[in-house]
Amino acid sequence: MPPSAERESQLLHAFLELADILVDDYDVAEVLQQLVERCVELLDAAAAGLLLSDQRGGLQMMASSSERARLLELFQLQSNEGPCLEAFRSGEPVTVADLSTEVERWPSFAPEAVREGFRSVHAVPLRLRRQTLGALNLFGSEPGQLDEQDMRVARALADAATIGILQDRAIRRGEVLTEQLQNALNSRITIEQAKGILAHAGGLEMDQAFELLRNHSRRNRARLGELAHQLATGTLHPDELLAARQ
Amino acid sequence: MSTPGNDDPTVPVGAPRAAMMAALREGKGGLDSVARAGRACVELLPVDGVSILMTSGTEPGEVLFASDEVIDRVESLQFTLGEGPSFEAVGTHRPVLVPDIATDPASAWPVFATEISQLPVGAIFAFPLQSGAIGLGTIDMYRRRPGLLTHDELVIALEIVDVMTQILLGLAGTGRDADIGYVWLEDLPHHHAVVHQATGMLIAGHAVSARTALSRLRAHAFVTGRLIEDVARDITTRRLRIEEIQT
């Protein structure tokens, strides 16, 4: 670990970098990968992994600083036990100074971790108020605990990531529903245009034109909006509907 | 708690938002929220009228609320001409602040600037309402007396823009202020329906695209000195034949 003043500067740099990424257009997966790599650089950790909920109650491996860490995270998921899962489920940090003593607690995970060369673990939940999104796992190759400051830094980094993830989800959810509304509104306009097209081509009143459109949509199992769009863009000729009248 | 530069120590930053939220909570949700927020805007800022528009595609579309006949007329004029400060705001994604329409060179909407001289409008402020990259609508304000908004007034205006954006998102069921209320598509105004129908008739009659058809409708409205809705109604009721619209 680098000496104190240099470390302070590196910490500051890491936070600024994270903040910069988060206020701009960002890719969540990239942010999380940055996060785990920074953890290994700045903290007394040999490897780091991150699990994220898939919003249906399951967890997914999202980022890891090394292949060994990745396999260990996957192993936790498969064996349904481990510090990351506990941190996620409880919403509280989980710290173990020596994994070799936790075989009863995690009969599959603990021995596997030790086999992979990891002796200690500190798992931080990704949490905002009552919502826990996942967990960040920091593995050490020696027995022992992270010092107070490192634990605080880990939590701060996890908090920043949590905010970034939630913001990204909120924006995307908003975008999807707003897009749906916009599409519905555009569809409404196209349907009026289609009525006009049929009215002119067939010498109809608007109500009759709409009837024609609706009947054709039912008979051919075509969506009203899609049909209207085809008429409005000339892909479908009004005569095709007018000719099919009984 | 006053902020530096805020001349009125009784109006803390955040108060406009609080005032609007209070007005909204008394309401029925949906479009009623839009109307309440619009009326609150006239109270909170030195403007004479406010309107809120939804975007449709890339243009300002239906009027969700207009606080008086003047601003309603302003919107009809913009929709007829297919240009104006709201169009510019939607197109550029930036507020359009015009302190004096009579004297400012309006390069983006010269025809509108001329036509609007008949109305008691000195200043116009059009703010786009957007969520990320998606345009939701605009909020347009006018004042008889020319002049810009002060820095503090602009701060309030932007807070209002923020609340109004959430209200529009709420109409789509996505707002973070959940008690604002979802609205069904059928309940949203559809006053432009007749214009779209007439556009359709022109598409068929002239064998042109929707865009061209609408442009011709607008041109005819302008040349005959009428609003586009009125021309459209004459077309759909066959008082005006498609052949009489210039190609």
Coordinates of C-alpha atoms in Angstrom, one line a residue, chain A:
Chain A
M1 CA 0.0 0.0 0.0
P2 CA 1.4 3.4 -0.9
P3 CA 2.4 5.9 1.7
S4 CA -0.1 8.3 3.3
A5 CA 0.0 11.5 1.3
E6 CA 0.1 9.7 -2.0
R7 CA -2.7 7.5 -0.9
E8 CA -4.9 10.5 0.1
S9 CA -4.3 11.9 -3.4
Q10 CA -5.1 8.6 -5.0
L11 CA -8.3 8.4 -3.0
L12 CA -9.4 11.9 -3.9
H13 CA -8.6 11.1 -7.6
A14 CA -10.7 7.9 -7.4
F15 CA -13.7 9.7 -6.0
L16 CA -13.4 12.5 -8.5
E17 CA -13.2 10.0 -11.3
L18 CA -16.3 8.2 -10.1
A19 CA -18.2 11.4 -9.7
D20 CA -17.2 12.5 -13.2
I21 CA -18.4 9.2 -14.6
L22 CA -21.7 9.4 -12.7
V23 CA -22.7 12.9 -13.8
D24 CA -22.1 12.2 -17.4
D25 CA -23.6 9.6 -19.6
Y26 CA -22.3 6.4 -18.2
D27 CA -22.4 2.7 -18.6
V28 CA -23.2 1.0 -15.3
A29 CA -21.2 -2.1 -16.0
E30 CA -18.1 0.0 -16.6
V31 CA -18.6 2.0 -13.5
L32 CA -18.8 -1.2 -11.4
Q33 CA -15.7 -2.6 -13.0
Q34 CA -13.8 0.6 -12.2
L35 CA -15.1 0.4 -8.7
V36 CA -13.7 -3.1 -8.0
E37 CA -10.4 -2.3 -9.6
R38 CA -10.0 0.9 -7.5
C39 CA -10.8 -1.1 -4.3
V40 CA -7.9 -3.4 -5.0
E41 CA -5.5 -0.5 -5.8
L42 CA -6.5 1.7 -2.8
L43 CA -7.4 -0.7 0.0
D44 CA -5.7 -3.6 1.7
A45 CA -7.5 -6.1 -0.6
A46 CA -6.1 -8.8 -2.9
A47 CA -9.3 -9.1 -4.9
A48 CA -12.8 -7.6 -5.1
G49 CA -16.1 -8.8 -6.6
L50 CA -19.5 -7.3 -6.9
L51 CA -22.9 -9.0 -7.0
L52 CA -26.0 -7.0 -8.1
S53 CA -29.7 -8.0 -7.8
D54 CA -31.5 -8.6 -11.0
Q55 CA -34.6 -6.8 -9.7
R56 CA -36.5 -10.2 -9.5
G57 CA -34.9 -11.3 -6.2
G58 CA -31.9 -13.1 -7.8
L59 CA -28.3 -12.0 -7.8
Q60 CA -25.8 -11.7 -10.6
M61 CA -22.1 -11.4 -10.8
M62 CA -21.4 -7.9 -12.2
A63 CA -17.8 -7.2 -11.7
S64 CA -14.6 -8.7 -10.4
S65 CA -11.0 -7.6 -10.2
S66 CA -9.6 -11.0 -11.2
E67 CA -10.6 -14.3 -12.6
R68 CA -10.2 -15.9 -9.2
A69 CA -12.5 -13.4 -7.6
R70 CA -15.0 -13.9 -10.4
L71 CA -15.1 -17.7 -9.8
L72 CA -15.4 -17.2 -6.1
E73 CA -18.4 -14.9 -6.5
L74 CA -20.0 -17.4 -8.9
F75 CA -19.3 -20.1 -6.4
Q76 CA -21.2 -18.1 -3.7
L77 CA -24.2 -17.8 -6.0
Q78 CA -24.2 -21.5 -6.9
S79 CA -23.7 -22.8 -3.4
N80 CA -26.2 -20.2 -2.1
E81 CA -23.9 -19.2 0.8
G82 CA -21.2 -16.7 1.6
P83 CA -20.4 -13.2 2.9
C84 CA -21.7 -11.4 -0.2
L85 CA -25.1 -13.1 0.0
E86 CA -25.3 -12.4 3.7
A87 CA -24.4 -8.8 3.3
F88 CA -27.1 -8.5 0.6
R89 CA -29.8 -10.2 2.5
S90 CA -29.1 -8.5 5.8
G91 CA -28.2 -5.1 4.4
E92 CA -25.3 -5.0 6.9
P93 CA -21.5 -5.4 6.4
V94 CA -20.0 -8.8 7.0
T95 CA -16.4 -9.1 8.1
V96 CA -14.4 -12.2 8.7
A97 CA -10.8 -12.0 9.7
D98 CA -10.0 -15.7 9.1
L99 CA -12.1 -17.8 6.8
S100 CA -10.5 -21.0 7.9
T101 CA -12.5 -20.6 11.1
E102 CA -15.8 -20.2 9.3
V103 CA -16.3 -23.7 8.0
E104 CA -19.5 -24.2 10.0
R105 CA -21.0 -20.9 8.8
W106 CA -20.1 -21.5 5.2
P107 CA -19.3 -25.2 4.7
S108 CA -18.9 -24.9 0.9
F109 CA -17.7 -21.3 0.5
A110 CA -15.1 -21.0 3.3
P111 CA -12.9 -24.0 2.2
E112 CA -13.1 -23.0 -1.4
A113 CA -12.1 -19.4 -0.7
V114 CA -9.1 -20.7 1.4
R115 CA -8.2 -23.0 -1.5
E116 CA -8.2 -20.1 -3.8
G117 CA -5.7 -18.2 -1.5
F118 CA -8.2 -15.9 0.3
R119 CA -8.1 -15.8 4.1
S120 CA -10.2 -12.8 5.0
V121 CA -13.2 -11.1 3.6
H122 CA -15.1 -7.8 4.1
A123 CA -18.5 -7.6 2.4
V124 CA -20.3 -4.2 2.1
P125 CA -23.9 -4.0 1.1
L126 CA -24.9 -1.6 -1.8
R127 CA -27.7 0.1 0.1
L128 CA -29.7 3.3 -0.1
R129 CA -32.1 3.6 2.8
R130 CA -34.3 0.5 2.8
Q131 CA -33.2 -0.8 -0.6
T132 CA -30.3 -3.2 -0.9
L133 CA -29.1 -3.7 -4.5
G134 CA -26.2 -6.0 -4.0
A135 CA -22.9 -6.3 -2.3
L136 CA -19.2 -5.6 -2.7
N137 CA -16.8 -8.2 -1.5
L138 CA -13.2 -7.5 -0.6
F139 CA -10.9 -10.5 -0.2
G140 CA -7.6 -10.5 1.6
S141 CA -4.8 -13.1 1.1
E142 CA -3.7 -12.9 4.7
P143 CA -5.9 -13.3 7.8
G144 CA -6.8 -10.0 9.5
Q145 CA -9.3 -7.1 9.1
L146 CA -9.4 -4.0 7.1
D147 CA -8.6 -1.0 9.3
E148 CA -11.3 1.6 10.1
Q149 CA -10.4 4.0 7.4
D150 CA -10.4 1.3 4.7
M151 CA -13.8 0.1 5.8
R152 CA -15.1 3.7 5.6
V153 CA -13.6 4.2 2.1
A154 CA -15.1 0.9 1.0
R155 CA -18.5 2.0 2.2
A156 CA -18.2 5.4 0.5
L157 CA -17.2 3.8 -2.8
A158 CA -20.2 1.3 -2.4
D159 CA -22.5 4.3 -1.7
A160 CA -21.4 6.1 -4.8
A161 CA -21.9 3.1 -6.9
T162 CA -25.4 2.5 -5.4
I163 CA -26.5 6.0 -6.3
G164 CA -25.2 5.6 -9.8
I165 CA -27.0 2.3 -10.3
L166 CA -30.3 3.7 -8.9
Q167 CA -30.1 6.8 -11.0
D168 CA -29.4 4.8 -14.1
R169 CA -32.4 2.5 -13.5
A170 CA -34.7 5.5 -12.7
I171 CA -33.7 7.2 -15.9
R172 CA -34.1 4.1 -18.0
R173 CA -37.5 3.3 -16.4
G174 CA -38.6 6.8 -17.0
E175 CA -37.4 6.6 -20.6
V176 CA -39.2 3.4 -21.4
L177 CA -42.5 4.6 -20.0
T178 CA -42.2 8.0 -21.5
E179 CA -41.3 6.4 -24.9
Q180 CA -44.4 4.3 -24.5
L181 CA -46.5 7.4 -24.0
Q182 CA -44.9 9.2 -26.9
N183 CA -45.5 6.2 -29.1
A184 CA -49.1 6.1 -28.1
L185 CA -49.5 9.8 -28.8
N186 CA -47.9 9.4 -32.2
S187 CA -50.1 6.5 -33.0
R188 CA -53.1 8.6 -32.1
I189 CA -52.0 11.1 -34.7
T190 CA -51.4 8.5 -37.4
I191 CA -54.8 7.0 -36.8
E192 CA -56.4 10.4 -37.4
Q193 CA -54.4 10.8 -40.6
A194 CA -55.5 7.3 -41.7
K195 CA -59.1 8.2 -41.2
G196 CA -58.6 11.3 -43.4
I197 CA -57.0 9.1 -46.1
L198 CA -59.8 6.6 -46.1
A199 CA -62.4 9.4 -45.9
H200 CA -61.1 11.1 -49.0
A201 CA -60.4 8.0 -51.0
G202 CA -63.8 6.5 -50.3
G203 CA -65.9 9.6 -50.0
L204 CA -66.7 8.6 -46.4
E205 CA -67.5 10.4 -43.2
M206 CA -64.8 10.2 -40.5
D207 CA -66.8 7.8 -38.4
Q208 CA -67.3 5.5 -41.3
A209 CA -63.6 5.7 -42.1
F210 CA -62.7 4.7 -38.6
E211 CA -65.2 1.7 -38.7
L212 CA -63.5 0.6 -41.9
L213 CA -60.1 0.8 -40.3
R214 CA -61.2 -1.1 -37.2
N215 CA -62.9 -3.8 -39.1
H216 CA -59.9 -4.4 -41.3
S217 CA -57.7 -4.5 -38.2
R218 CA -59.9 -7.1 -36.6
R219 CA -60.3 -9.3 -39.7
N220 CA -56.6 -9.3 -40.5
R221 CA -55.5 -9.3 -36.9
A222 CA -53.3 -6.3 -37.6
R223 CA -52.7 -3.6 -34.9
L224 CA -54.7 -0.5 -35.5
G225 CA -51.7 1.8 -35.1
E226 CA -49.6 -0.3 -37.4
L227 CA -52.3 -0.3 -40.1
A228 CA -52.7 3.5 -39.8
H229 CA -48.9 3.9 -40.1
Q230 CA -48.9 1.8 -43.3
L231 CA -51.7 3.9 -44.8
A232 CA -50.1 7.2 -43.8
T233 CA -46.7 6.2 -45.3
G234 CA -48.2 4.8 -48.5
T235 CA -47.1 1.2 -47.8
L236 CA -50.8 0.2 -47.9
H237 CA -53.2 1.6 -50.4
P238 CA -56.7 2.8 -49.1
D239 CA -58.3 0.8 -52.0
E240 CA -57.3 -2.4 -50.3
L241 CA -59.5 -1.6 -47.4
L242 CA -62.3 0.0 -49.5
A243 CA -62.4 -3.0 -51.8
A244 CA -62.8 -5.4 -48.9
R245 CA -66.0 -3.8 -47.7
Q246 CA -69.0 -6.1 -47.5

